[in-house]
Amino acid sequence: MNSDTREILATKDVAWERRIMAARRRATLIDRAMTGVMSLAALFLVIVLSGVIFIILRAGLPAISWTFLTTASSITDPGGGIGPQIWVTMYILVLSLAIVTPIGVGAAIYLSEYARPGPITNAIRFSTEALASVPSVVFGVFGAIVFLTIMNLGFSVLSGSLTLALLNLPLMVRIAEDAIRAVPTAYREASLALGGSRWETIRKAVLPSALPGIITALVLTGGRIIGETAPLILTTGTTISPNAQYSLNPLQTGETLAVHIWVLKIVGVPGLQDAQLVADGSAAVLLLIVLIINVGMAYFTNRLTQRLRGASGAPRAGGSKKG
Amino acid sequence: MDASTPSATTMTVKDTSLFYGGFRAVKDINLHFRPHAVTAIIGSSGCGKSTMLRSLNRINDRVNGFRVEGTISLGDQDVYAPTTDVVDLRRRVGMVFQRPNPFPMSIFDNVAFGLTLYAPPKRADLEMMVETALRASALWGEVKDKLRRPATELSGGQQQRLCIARAIATRPDVLLMDEPCSALDPISTLKVEELIAELKRSYTVVIVTHNMQQAARASDVTVMMNMDEADRAGHVIEVGATDDIFTNPQHPQTEAYVSGRFG
């Protein structure tokens, strides 16, 4: 460093400082204003969320009773329940997730861990992303052609579950792949350097860290399954046979809660006086199911992460020890 | 008033303890960081060296539960006073981190980052300021033909000197360095050390290091810290001219540490 440079750096340019300080005052104001803007956005979010919960529950809670949750629906007389609809909703949720999870996570593992980076992998990734934004009703039409017409499965819980599995596959792959790719390379290298095979490395070093992200994928997918209507109307139907309520037979027709709401609110059931109340009650139940699933999953993820990473709140070296 | 005033400023730490929640990480610190001198803080891992350093520019404010008791001052300004403008404080107390952390931008834009934050100077002025900073960090010769290239293309040692250039471009009063060479090879380390020796002519330099030779080579004053076995809090064992600390340590812990028997 020559002495000129040293001289420059060792001194404050007073004019420059003055200019900065003037600009700093403005920057401080902008800083405060932006804090306000972000807080307002967050506040708006909280208001919307609590508003949705409040309005849906206020409309629907009066309808909810043990009888409402357990008896069959009626399209002729008031006082019908939604028991079979809850059953079908949970059945399709479980069946659809059971189909989409292994395929989705498997494909995500392949794309992130096995596939050689290059144009083909990129093309697959791009198509997956594109597929994720195809409207669900298009998948409904596709499902109707393939599962109802070609495979002859009829309007059934199985047709609906398969259709929803396909619908959710791209989303599942995208989120799961992101979660897996976010795992630090160092973990993979540590496992491989200890002589771990590729699969052992994935199973023991990569997936545990990616698990919270994969569970997020499951929860989002589950939410979409529970809330979907159009593809189910086209593949599962809108009725539940009175002699197949609470049936495990995947070839029965079915009607999920979301579809039930659609039928009551949009299609209309002439002569059923309490159709609106039943619909509102169904919406509240739907909301509660989603909330319960989310809270449950959050708790489960937490526990799982703690178990995989070792006990939570590990004491600092030499810190307080558990008795 | 002259067109320019000297910038290097004293930092003083008085009766200071630092807390993470209920845990007292560092206790009873009294230190004085002289202008135009390099002060090295040494001591074994976990003794609170970095916590001490990171409290000087309040970058540790970002850590949840972090709390300061005592007084830290920059010149006559109380660093933790409620009226202190933290942003302006950090502008005056620059920092270089353990791992080189250039932004994913061009070399030029990295150095210009701090200069263009509030009142972007004229292009010609900016170019001159960037050049001055790069010359001062002994990087100009290596990068002057590729200022538009991504900073991430530089070697680790070059990246760290770039980060130093970035830190001094805004002409801070104090320069904090948190183990700046721990991720560098010996040759890059030597270059950075030479640079530190140069920089002290312009600044107050405080450096945390694990490397004993580095403290011996590059610093004027050495602070030896260690953890108190009784309450696990880091504290200062000994402060002195670097030569004295390494040739004639007064405290047995310092003696053991600088001779490599523990730590």
Coordinates of C-alpha atoms in Angstrom, one line a residue:
Chain A
M1 CA 0.0 0.0 0.0
N2 CA 1.5 3.3 -0.9
S3 CA 1.4 6.3 1.4
D4 CA -1.3 8.0 -0.7
T5 CA -3.7 5.2 -0.3
R6 CA -2.9 5.0 3.4
E7 CA -3.5 8.7 3.8
I8 CA -6.9 8.5 2.1
L9 CA -8.0 5.6 4.2
A10 CA -6.7 7.0 7.4
T11 CA -8.8 10.1 7.1
K12 CA -12.4 11.0 7.0
D13 CA -13.6 12.9 4.0
V14 CA -15.8 15.5 5.8
A15 CA -17.8 16.5 2.7
W16 CA -18.6 12.8 2.0
E17 CA -19.5 12.2 5.6
R18 CA -21.8 15.1 5.6
R19 CA -23.5 13.8 2.5
I20 CA -23.8 10.3 4.0
M21 CA -25.3 11.7 7.2
A22 CA -27.9 13.6 5.2
A23 CA -28.8 10.6 3.2
R24 CA -28.8 8.5 6.4
R25 CA -31.7 10.5 7.8
R26 CA -33.8 9.8 4.8
A27 CA -32.7 6.1 5.0
T28 CA -33.8 5.9 8.6
L29 CA -37.2 7.3 7.7
I30 CA -37.6 4.8 4.9
D31 CA -36.4 2.0 7.2
R32 CA -39.1 2.9 9.7
A33 CA -41.7 3.1 7.0
M34 CA -40.8 -0.3 5.6
T35 CA -41.0 -1.8 9.0
G36 CA -44.5 -0.4 9.1
V37 CA -45.4 -1.8 5.7
M38 CA -44.2 -5.3 6.5
S39 CA -46.0 -5.3 9.9
L40 CA -49.2 -4.2 8.1
A41 CA -48.9 -7.0 5.6
A42 CA -48.4 -9.5 8.5
L43 CA -51.3 -7.9 10.3
F44 CA -53.5 -8.3 7.2
L45 CA -52.5 -11.9 7.0
V46 CA -53.5 -12.5 10.6
I47 CA -56.8 -10.7 10.1
V48 CA -57.6 -12.7 7.0
L49 CA -56.7 -16.0 8.7
S50 CA -58.7 -15.3 11.9
G51 CA -61.5 -13.9 9.8
V52 CA -61.8 -17.1 7.8
I53 CA -61.8 -19.2 10.9
F54 CA -64.2 -17.0 12.7
I55 CA -66.8 -16.6 9.9
I56 CA -66.7 -20.3 8.9
L57 CA -67.0 -21.5 12.5
R58 CA -69.7 -19.0 13.4
A59 CA -71.8 -20.1 10.5
G60 CA -71.1 -23.8 10.9
L61 CA -70.6 -24.6 14.6
P62 CA -74.4 -24.3 15.4
A63 CA -75.0 -27.2 13.0
I64 CA -72.3 -29.4 14.5
S65 CA -73.4 -32.1 17.0
W66 CA -72.5 -35.7 17.6
T67 CA -75.5 -36.7 15.6
F68 CA -74.5 -34.4 12.8
L69 CA -71.1 -36.0 12.7
T70 CA -72.3 -39.6 12.8
T71 CA -75.6 -39.9 10.9
A72 CA -76.1 -40.3 7.2
S73 CA -77.0 -37.4 5.1
S74 CA -80.5 -36.9 3.7
I75 CA -81.6 -35.2 0.6
T76 CA -85.2 -35.2 1.5
D77 CA -85.6 -34.6 5.2
P78 CA -83.9 -32.0 7.4
G79 CA -81.7 -33.2 10.2
G80 CA -79.3 -35.2 8.0
G81 CA -75.7 -35.6 9.0
I82 CA -72.4 -36.0 7.3
G83 CA -70.9 -39.1 8.8
P84 CA -70.4 -41.0 5.5
Q85 CA -69.0 -37.9 3.9
I86 CA -66.3 -37.6 6.6
W87 CA -65.6 -41.3 6.1
V88 CA -65.2 -41.0 2.3
T89 CA -63.1 -37.8 2.7
M90 CA -60.6 -39.6 5.1
Y91 CA -60.6 -42.7 2.9
I92 CA -59.7 -40.8 -0.2
L93 CA -57.1 -38.8 1.7
V94 CA -55.4 -41.9 3.0
L95 CA -55.6 -43.9 -0.2
S96 CA -54.5 -41.0 -2.4
L97 CA -51.6 -40.2 -0.1
A98 CA -50.6 -43.8 0.0
I99 CA -50.4 -43.8 -3.7
V100 CA -48.7 -40.5 -4.3
T101 CA -46.2 -40.4 -1.5
P102 CA -44.0 -43.3 -2.4
I103 CA -44.0 -42.4 -6.1
G104 CA -43.5 -38.7 -5.5
V105 CA -40.7 -39.0 -2.9
G106 CA -39.1 -41.8 -5.0
A107 CA -39.1 -39.6 -8.1
A108 CA -37.8 -36.7 -6.0
I109 CA -35.0 -38.8 -4.7
Y110 CA -34.1 -39.9 -8.2
L111 CA -34.1 -36.4 -9.5
S112 CA -31.9 -35.0 -6.7
E113 CA -29.6 -37.9 -6.0
Y114 CA -29.4 -40.2 -9.0
A115 CA -30.1 -38.2 -12.1
R116 CA -27.1 -36.7 -13.8
P117 CA -27.6 -32.9 -14.0
G118 CA -28.2 -31.9 -17.6
P119 CA -30.7 -31.0 -20.2
I120 CA -32.8 -34.2 -19.7
T121 CA -33.1 -33.8 -15.9
N122 CA -33.9 -30.1 -16.4
A123 CA -36.6 -31.0 -18.9
I124 CA -38.1 -33.4 -16.4
R125 CA -38.0 -30.8 -13.7
F126 CA -39.5 -28.1 -16.0
S127 CA -42.3 -30.5 -17.1
T128 CA -43.1 -31.4 -13.5
E129 CA -43.4 -27.7 -12.7
A130 CA -45.6 -27.1 -15.7
L131 CA -47.8 -30.1 -14.8
A132 CA -48.2 -28.8 -11.3
S133 CA -50.1 -25.8 -12.6
V134 CA -52.5 -27.7 -14.8
P135 CA -56.1 -27.0 -13.6
S136 CA -57.5 -29.8 -11.5
V137 CA -60.6 -30.2 -13.6
V138 CA -58.3 -31.2 -16.5
F139 CA -57.0 -34.0 -14.4
G140 CA -60.6 -34.9 -13.6
V141 CA -61.3 -35.3 -17.3
F142 CA -58.2 -37.3 -17.7
G143 CA -59.1 -39.5 -14.8
A144 CA -62.6 -40.1 -16.1
I145 CA -61.2 -41.2 -19.5
V146 CA -58.5 -43.5 -18.1
F147 CA -60.0 -44.9 -14.9
L148 CA -63.7 -44.9 -15.7
T149 CA -63.7 -45.6 -19.5
I150 CA -60.5 -47.5 -20.2
M151 CA -59.9 -49.3 -16.9
N152 CA -63.6 -49.6 -16.2
L153 CA -63.3 -48.8 -12.5
G154 CA -66.5 -46.8 -12.6
F155 CA -67.4 -43.8 -10.4
S156 CA -65.5 -45.0 -7.3
V157 CA -63.3 -44.0 -4.4
L158 CA -60.4 -45.7 -6.2
S159 CA -60.9 -43.7 -9.4
G160 CA -61.0 -40.5 -7.4
S161 CA -57.9 -41.4 -5.3
L162 CA -55.9 -42.3 -8.4
T163 CA -56.9 -39.1 -10.1
L164 CA -56.0 -37.0 -7.0
A165 CA -52.7 -38.9 -6.7
L166 CA -51.8 -37.9 -10.3
L167 CA -53.0 -34.4 -9.7
N168 CA -50.7 -34.0 -6.7
L169 CA -47.7 -35.9 -8.0
P170 CA -46.0 -32.9 -9.6
L171 CA -46.4 -30.7 -6.5
M172 CA -45.2 -33.5 -4.2
V173 CA -42.1 -34.1 -6.4
R174 CA -41.2 -30.4 -6.5
I175 CA -41.5 -29.8 -2.8
A176 CA -39.8 -33.1 -1.8
E177 CA -37.0 -32.5 -4.3
D178 CA -36.3 -29.0 -3.0
A179 CA -36.2 -30.4 0.5
I180 CA -33.8 -33.1 -0.4
R181 CA -31.5 -30.8 -2.5
A182 CA -31.4 -28.4 0.5
V183 CA -29.6 -31.1 2.6
P184 CA -25.9 -30.0 2.8
T185 CA -23.5 -31.9 0.5
A186 CA -21.3 -32.3 3.5
Y187 CA -23.7 -34.8 5.0
R188 CA -23.6 -37.0 1.9
E189 CA -19.8 -36.8 1.7
A190 CA -19.5 -37.7 5.4
S191 CA -21.6 -40.8 5.0
L192 CA -19.9 -41.8 1.7
A193 CA -16.5 -41.3 3.2
L194 CA -17.4 -43.7 6.0
G195 CA -18.2 -46.4 3.4
G196 CA -21.9 -45.8 3.1
S197 CA -23.5 -47.1 -0.1
R198 CA -25.6 -44.7 -2.1
W199 CA -28.9 -46.0 -0.6
E200 CA -27.5 -46.1 2.9
T201 CA -26.4 -42.5 2.5
I202 CA -29.8 -41.4 1.2
R203 CA -31.6 -43.3 3.9
K204 CA -29.5 -42.4 6.9
A205 CA -27.8 -39.1 6.1
V206 CA -30.1 -37.3 3.6
L207 CA -33.7 -38.3 4.2
P208 CA -33.7 -37.5 7.9
S209 CA -32.7 -33.9 7.3
A210 CA -35.2 -33.6 4.4
L211 CA -38.0 -35.2 6.4
P212 CA -39.6 -31.9 7.7
G213 CA -39.7 -30.7 4.1
I214 CA -41.2 -33.9 2.8
I215 CA -43.8 -33.8 5.5
T216 CA -44.7 -30.3 4.4
A217 CA -45.2 -31.7 1.0
L218 CA -47.5 -34.3 2.5
V219 CA -49.5 -31.8 4.4
L220 CA -50.0 -29.5 1.4
T221 CA -51.0 -32.4 -0.7
G222 CA -53.3 -33.6 1.9
G223 CA -55.0 -30.2 2.1
R224 CA -55.5 -30.2 -1.6
I225 CA -57.0 -33.7 -1.5
I226 CA -59.4 -32.8 1.2
G227 CA -60.5 -29.6 -0.6
E228 CA -60.7 -30.8 -4.2
T229 CA -64.1 -31.0 -5.9
A230 CA -64.0 -30.9 -9.7
P231 CA -61.9 -34.0 -10.3
L232 CA -63.9 -36.0 -7.7
I233 CA -67.2 -35.1 -9.2
L234 CA -66.0 -36.5 -12.5
T235 CA -64.4 -39.7 -11.0
T236 CA -66.0 -40.5 -7.6
G237 CA -69.4 -39.1 -8.0
T238 CA -71.7 -37.1 -5.8
T239 CA -73.6 -39.8 -4.0
I240 CA -73.0 -42.4 -1.3
S241 CA -75.0 -45.5 -1.6
P242 CA -77.1 -46.0 1.5
N243 CA -76.0 -49.6 1.8
A244 CA -72.3 -48.8 1.3
Q245 CA -71.8 -46.2 4.0
Y246 CA -68.6 -46.5 5.9
S247 CA -67.6 -49.2 3.4
L248 CA -64.0 -50.1 2.9
N249 CA -64.7 -51.2 -0.7
P250 CA -62.7 -48.9 -2.9
L251 CA -65.0 -49.5 -5.8
Q252 CA -68.0 -47.9 -4.1
T253 CA -69.1 -44.5 -5.3
G254 CA -68.5 -41.7 -2.9
E255 CA -68.9 -38.1 -2.0
T256 CA -66.4 -36.1 0.0
L257 CA -67.3 -33.3 2.3
A258 CA -66.1 -30.7 -0.2
V259 CA -68.2 -32.2 -2.9
H260 CA -71.1 -32.4 -0.4
I261 CA -70.8 -28.6 0.2
W262 CA -70.7 -28.1 -3.6
V263 CA -73.9 -30.1 -4.0
L264 CA -75.8 -28.4 -1.2
K265 CA -74.6 -24.9 -2.1
I266 CA -74.4 -24.8 -5.8
V267 CA -76.4 -27.6 -7.3
G268 CA -79.1 -27.2 -4.7
V269 CA -81.4 -29.8 -3.2
P270 CA -85.0 -28.9 -3.7
G271 CA -87.2 -29.2 -0.7
L272 CA -84.4 -29.7 1.8
Q273 CA -84.9 -26.8 4.2
D274 CA -81.6 -27.1 6.1
A275 CA -79.4 -27.5 3.1
Q276 CA -77.5 -24.2 3.8
L277 CA -77.0 -25.1 7.5
V278 CA -75.7 -28.6 6.6
A279 CA -73.3 -27.0 4.1
D280 CA -72.1 -24.5 6.6
G281 CA -71.6 -27.2 9.2
S282 CA -69.7 -29.3 6.6
A283 CA -67.4 -26.3 5.9
A284 CA -66.7 -25.9 9.5
V285 CA -66.0 -29.6 9.9
L286 CA -63.7 -29.5 6.9
L287 CA -61.8 -26.5 8.4
L288 CA -61.4 -28.3 11.7
I289 CA -60.1 -31.4 10.0
V290 CA -57.5 -29.4 8.2
L291 CA -56.5 -27.6 11.3
I292 CA -56.3 -30.8 13.3
I293 CA -54.2 -32.5 10.6
N294 CA -51.8 -29.5 10.5
V295 CA -51.4 -29.2 14.2
G296 CA -50.9 -32.9 14.5
M297 CA -48.3 -33.0 11.7
A298 CA -46.4 -30.1 13.2
Y299 CA -46.2 -31.9 16.5
F300 CA -45.2 -35.1 14.8
T301 CA -42.5 -33.4 12.7
N302 CA -41.2 -31.7 15.8
R303 CA -40.9 -34.9 17.7
L304 CA -39.4 -36.7 14.8
T305 CA -36.8 -34.0 14.2
Q306 CA -35.8 -34.1 17.8
R307 CA -35.5 -37.8 17.8
L308 CA -33.3 -37.8 14.7
R309 CA -31.1 -34.9 15.8
G310 CA -30.7 -36.1 19.4
A311 CA -32.5 -34.7 22.4
S312 CA -33.7 -31.2 22.1
G313 CA -32.1 -28.4 24.1
A314 CA -28.9 -30.3 24.3
P315 CA -27.0 -28.7 27.1
R316 CA -24.0 -26.6 26.1
A317 CA -20.7 -28.3 26.8
G318 CA -20.7 -28.8 30.5
G319 CA -23.9 -26.9 31.0
S320 CA -26.9 -28.0 32.9
K321 CA -27.4 -31.7 32.7
K322 CA -30.6 -33.6 32.8
G323 CA -31.1 -35.3 36.1
Chain B
M1 CA -12.2 22.5 10.2
D2 CA -9.8 20.7 7.9
A3 CA -11.2 18.9 4.8
S4 CA -10.4 15.6 6.6
T5 CA -10.0 14.3 10.1
P6 CA -8.3 11.2 11.4
S7 CA -10.7 8.4 11.6
A8 CA -9.2 5.7 13.8
T9 CA -11.0 5.7 17.2
T10 CA -10.5 4.1 20.5
M11 CA -12.9 1.4 21.7
T12 CA -13.3 0.8 25.3
V13 CA -15.0 -2.1 27.2
K14 CA -15.7 -1.4 30.8
D15 CA -17.0 -3.8 33.4
T16 CA -18.9 -5.7 30.7
S17 CA -20.6 -9.1 30.9
L18 CA -22.3 -10.7 27.9
F19 CA -25.3 -13.0 28.3
Y20 CA -27.2 -15.5 26.1
G21 CA -30.5 -15.7 27.9
G22 CA -29.7 -16.7 31.4
F23 CA -26.2 -17.9 30.5
R24 CA -23.3 -15.5 31.2
A25 CA -21.0 -16.2 28.3
V26 CA -18.4 -13.6 29.1
K27 CA -17.8 -11.7 32.4
D28 CA -16.1 -8.7 33.9
I29 CA -14.3 -7.5 30.8
N30 CA -12.2 -4.3 30.9
L31 CA -10.4 -3.6 27.6
H32 CA -9.0 -0.8 25.7
F33 CA -8.5 -1.1 22.0
R34 CA -5.9 1.5 20.8
P35 CA -6.0 3.3 17.5
H36 CA -3.3 2.5 15.0
A37 CA -2.6 -0.8 16.7
V38 CA -3.7 -4.4 16.2
T39 CA -5.2 -6.0 19.3
A40 CA -5.4 -9.8 19.1
I41 CA -7.8 -11.8 21.3
I42 CA -6.6 -15.3 21.9
G43 CA -7.9 -18.2 24.0
S44 CA -9.3 -21.7 23.6
S45 CA -12.6 -22.4 21.8
G46 CA -15.7 -21.4 23.7
C47 CA -14.0 -18.8 25.9
G48 CA -16.2 -16.0 24.4
K49 CA -13.6 -14.4 22.1
S50 CA -16.0 -14.1 19.2
T51 CA -18.9 -13.1 21.4
M52 CA -16.7 -10.3 22.8
L53 CA -15.8 -9.2 19.2
R54 CA -19.3 -9.5 17.9
S55 CA -20.7 -7.3 20.7
L56 CA -18.4 -4.4 19.6
N57 CA -20.4 -3.6 16.5
R58 CA -23.7 -5.0 17.9
I59 CA -23.9 -7.7 15.2
N60 CA -24.8 -10.0 18.1
D61 CA -28.0 -8.1 18.6
R62 CA -29.4 -10.4 16.0
V63 CA -29.0 -13.4 18.3
N64 CA -32.1 -14.1 20.4
G65 CA -31.6 -13.5 24.1
F66 CA -28.3 -11.7 23.7
R67 CA -27.8 -9.1 26.4
V68 CA -25.0 -6.8 27.5
E69 CA -24.2 -5.5 31.0
G70 CA -21.6 -2.8 31.4
T71 CA -20.3 -0.1 29.0
I72 CA -18.8 -0.4 25.6
S73 CA -17.8 2.8 23.9
L74 CA -16.5 4.0 20.6
G75 CA -14.6 7.2 21.2
D76 CA -17.0 8.9 23.7
Q77 CA -20.1 7.3 22.2
D78 CA -21.9 4.6 24.3
V79 CA -22.4 1.7 21.9
Y80 CA -25.4 0.3 23.7
A81 CA -27.1 3.6 24.6
P82 CA -30.7 3.6 23.6
T83 CA -30.1 6.7 21.5
T84 CA -27.3 5.1 19.5
D85 CA -28.0 4.6 15.8
V86 CA -27.0 1.0 15.3
V87 CA -26.8 1.3 11.6
D88 CA -24.4 4.3 11.9
L89 CA -22.4 2.4 14.5
R90 CA -21.9 -0.5 12.2
R91 CA -20.9 1.9 9.4
R92 CA -18.1 3.1 11.7
V93 CA -17.1 -0.3 13.0
G94 CA -16.4 -2.6 10.1
M95 CA -16.2 -6.3 10.3
V96 CA -14.5 -9.2 8.4
F97 CA -15.9 -12.6 9.1
Q98 CA -14.4 -16.0 9.6
R99 CA -15.4 -17.4 6.2
P100 CA -15.0 -15.1 3.2
N101 CA -18.6 -14.0 2.5
P102 CA -18.6 -12.1 -0.8
F103 CA -22.0 -11.4 -2.3
P104 CA -22.8 -13.3 -5.4
M105 CA -22.1 -10.2 -7.5
S106 CA -19.2 -8.8 -9.5
I107 CA -15.9 -7.9 -7.7
F108 CA -16.6 -4.3 -8.3
D109 CA -20.2 -4.4 -7.0
N110 CA -19.0 -6.2 -3.8
V111 CA -16.6 -3.4 -3.0
A112 CA -19.2 -0.8 -4.0
F113 CA -21.9 -2.3 -1.9
G114 CA -21.3 -0.2 1.3
L115 CA -20.5 2.9 -0.7
T116 CA -23.8 2.9 -2.6
L117 CA -26.1 2.2 0.3
Y118 CA -27.3 5.7 1.1
A119 CA -26.0 8.3 -1.3
P120 CA -24.5 6.6 -4.3
P121 CA -21.5 8.7 -5.4
K122 CA -20.8 9.8 -9.0
R123 CA -19.6 6.9 -11.1
A124 CA -16.1 8.3 -11.4
D125 CA -15.8 8.9 -7.7
L126 CA -17.1 5.4 -7.0
E127 CA -14.6 3.9 -9.3
M128 CA -11.8 5.7 -7.6
M129 CA -13.1 4.7 -4.1
V130 CA -13.3 1.0 -5.2
E131 CA -9.8 1.2 -6.6
T132 CA -8.4 2.7 -3.4
A133 CA -10.0 0.0 -1.3
L134 CA -8.7 -2.7 -3.6
R135 CA -5.2 -1.2 -3.6
A136 CA -5.3 -1.0 0.2
S137 CA -6.3 -4.6 0.4
A138 CA -3.4 -5.6 -1.9
L139 CA -5.9 -7.1 -4.4
W140 CA -5.9 -4.4 -7.1
G141 CA -3.1 -6.0 -9.2
E142 CA -4.9 -9.3 -9.3
V143 CA -8.4 -8.1 -10.1
K144 CA -8.0 -4.8 -12.0
D145 CA -8.7 -6.5 -15.3
K146 CA -11.7 -8.5 -14.2
L147 CA -13.7 -6.2 -12.0
R148 CA -16.9 -7.3 -13.8
R149 CA -16.3 -11.0 -13.1
P150 CA -18.2 -12.8 -10.3
A151 CA -16.5 -12.5 -6.9
T152 CA -17.1 -16.2 -6.4
E153 CA -14.5 -17.0 -9.1
L154 CA -11.8 -15.7 -6.8
S155 CA -9.7 -18.0 -4.6
G156 CA -10.5 -18.2 -0.9
G157 CA -7.6 -15.9 0.0
Q158 CA -8.6 -13.4 -2.7
Q159 CA -12.2 -13.5 -1.5
Q160 CA -11.1 -12.7 2.0
R161 CA -9.0 -9.8 0.9
L162 CA -12.0 -8.7 -1.2
C163 CA -14.1 -8.8 2.0
I164 CA -11.5 -6.7 3.7
A165 CA -11.6 -4.2 0.8
R166 CA -15.4 -4.1 1.1
A167 CA -15.1 -3.4 4.8
I168 CA -12.6 -0.6 4.5
A169 CA -14.1 1.0 1.4
T170 CA -16.6 2.9 3.6
R171 CA -13.6 4.0 5.8
P172 CA -14.7 2.8 9.2
D173 CA -13.0 3.9 12.4
V174 CA -12.5 0.4 13.7
L175 CA -12.0 -2.9 11.9
L176 CA -13.1 -6.2 13.6
M177 CA -11.8 -9.5 12.3
D178 CA -13.2 -12.8 13.5
E179 CA -10.5 -15.5 12.7
P180 CA -10.1 -14.0 9.2
C181 CA -7.5 -16.6 8.2
S182 CA -8.9 -19.8 9.6
A183 CA -10.2 -20.8 6.2
L184 CA -7.1 -19.8 4.2
D185 CA -3.9 -21.5 3.1
P186 CA -0.6 -20.3 4.6
I187 CA 0.3 -18.1 1.7
S188 CA -3.0 -16.3 1.7
T189 CA -2.7 -16.1 5.4
L190 CA 0.6 -14.3 5.2
K191 CA -0.8 -11.9 2.7
V192 CA -3.8 -11.1 4.9
E193 CA -1.4 -10.7 7.9
E194 CA 0.8 -8.2 6.0
L195 CA -2.4 -6.4 5.1
I196 CA -3.5 -6.3 8.7
A197 CA -0.1 -4.8 9.6
E198 CA -0.7 -2.1 7.0
L199 CA -4.3 -1.5 8.0
K200 CA -3.4 -0.6 11.5
R201 CA -1.8 2.6 10.3
S202 CA -5.3 3.7 9.3
Y203 CA -7.5 2.0 11.8
T204 CA -8.1 0.5 15.2
V205 CA -7.9 -3.2 14.4
V206 CA -9.2 -6.0 16.7
I207 CA -8.6 -9.6 15.6
V208 CA -9.8 -12.8 17.1
T209 CA -7.5 -15.7 16.3
H210 CA -6.8 -19.3 17.1
N211 CA -3.4 -19.1 15.5
M212 CA -0.7 -18.3 18.0
Q213 CA 1.9 -17.4 15.4
Q214 CA -0.6 -15.1 13.8
A215 CA -1.2 -13.2 17.1
A216 CA 2.6 -13.1 17.6
R217 CA 3.3 -11.9 14.1
A218 CA 0.4 -9.5 13.4
S219 CA -0.6 -7.9 16.7
D220 CA 0.8 -5.2 19.0
V221 CA -1.4 -6.0 22.0
T222 CA -2.6 -9.5 23.0
V223 CA -5.6 -10.3 25.1
M224 CA -5.7 -13.8 26.6
M225 CA -9.1 -15.0 27.5
N226 CA -10.2 -18.3 29.1
M227 CA -13.2 -20.0 30.5
D228 CA -13.7 -19.9 34.2
E229 CA -14.2 -23.5 35.2
A230 CA -16.4 -22.5 38.1
D231 CA -19.2 -20.8 36.1
R232 CA -18.2 -21.5 32.5
A233 CA -18.0 -17.8 31.7
G234 CA -15.2 -16.5 29.6
H235 CA -13.0 -13.8 31.1
V236 CA -9.7 -12.0 30.5
I237 CA -6.7 -13.7 32.0
E238 CA -4.0 -11.3 30.9
V239 CA -3.5 -8.3 28.7
G240 CA -0.2 -7.0 27.5
A241 CA 2.2 -6.0 24.7
T242 CA 2.3 -9.0 22.4
D243 CA 6.0 -9.5 22.9
D244 CA 5.6 -9.7 26.6
I245 CA 2.7 -12.1 26.4
F246 CA 4.6 -14.5 24.2
T247 CA 8.0 -14.2 25.8
N248 CA 7.2 -13.4 29.4
P249 CA 3.6 -14.3 30.3
Q250 CA 2.6 -13.4 33.8
H251 CA -0.2 -15.9 34.2
P252 CA 0.4 -19.6 34.2
Q253 CA -2.7 -20.2 32.0
T254 CA -1.3 -17.8 29.4
E255 CA 2.1 -19.5 29.6
A256 CA 0.5 -22.9 29.1
Y257 CA -1.7 -21.6 26.2
V258 CA 1.0 -19.8 24.2
S259 CA 3.4 -22.6 24.6
G260 CA 0.7 -24.9 23.2
R261 CA 0.2 -27.1 26.3
F262 CA -3.6 -26.6 26.2
G263 CA -6.2 -25.0 24.1

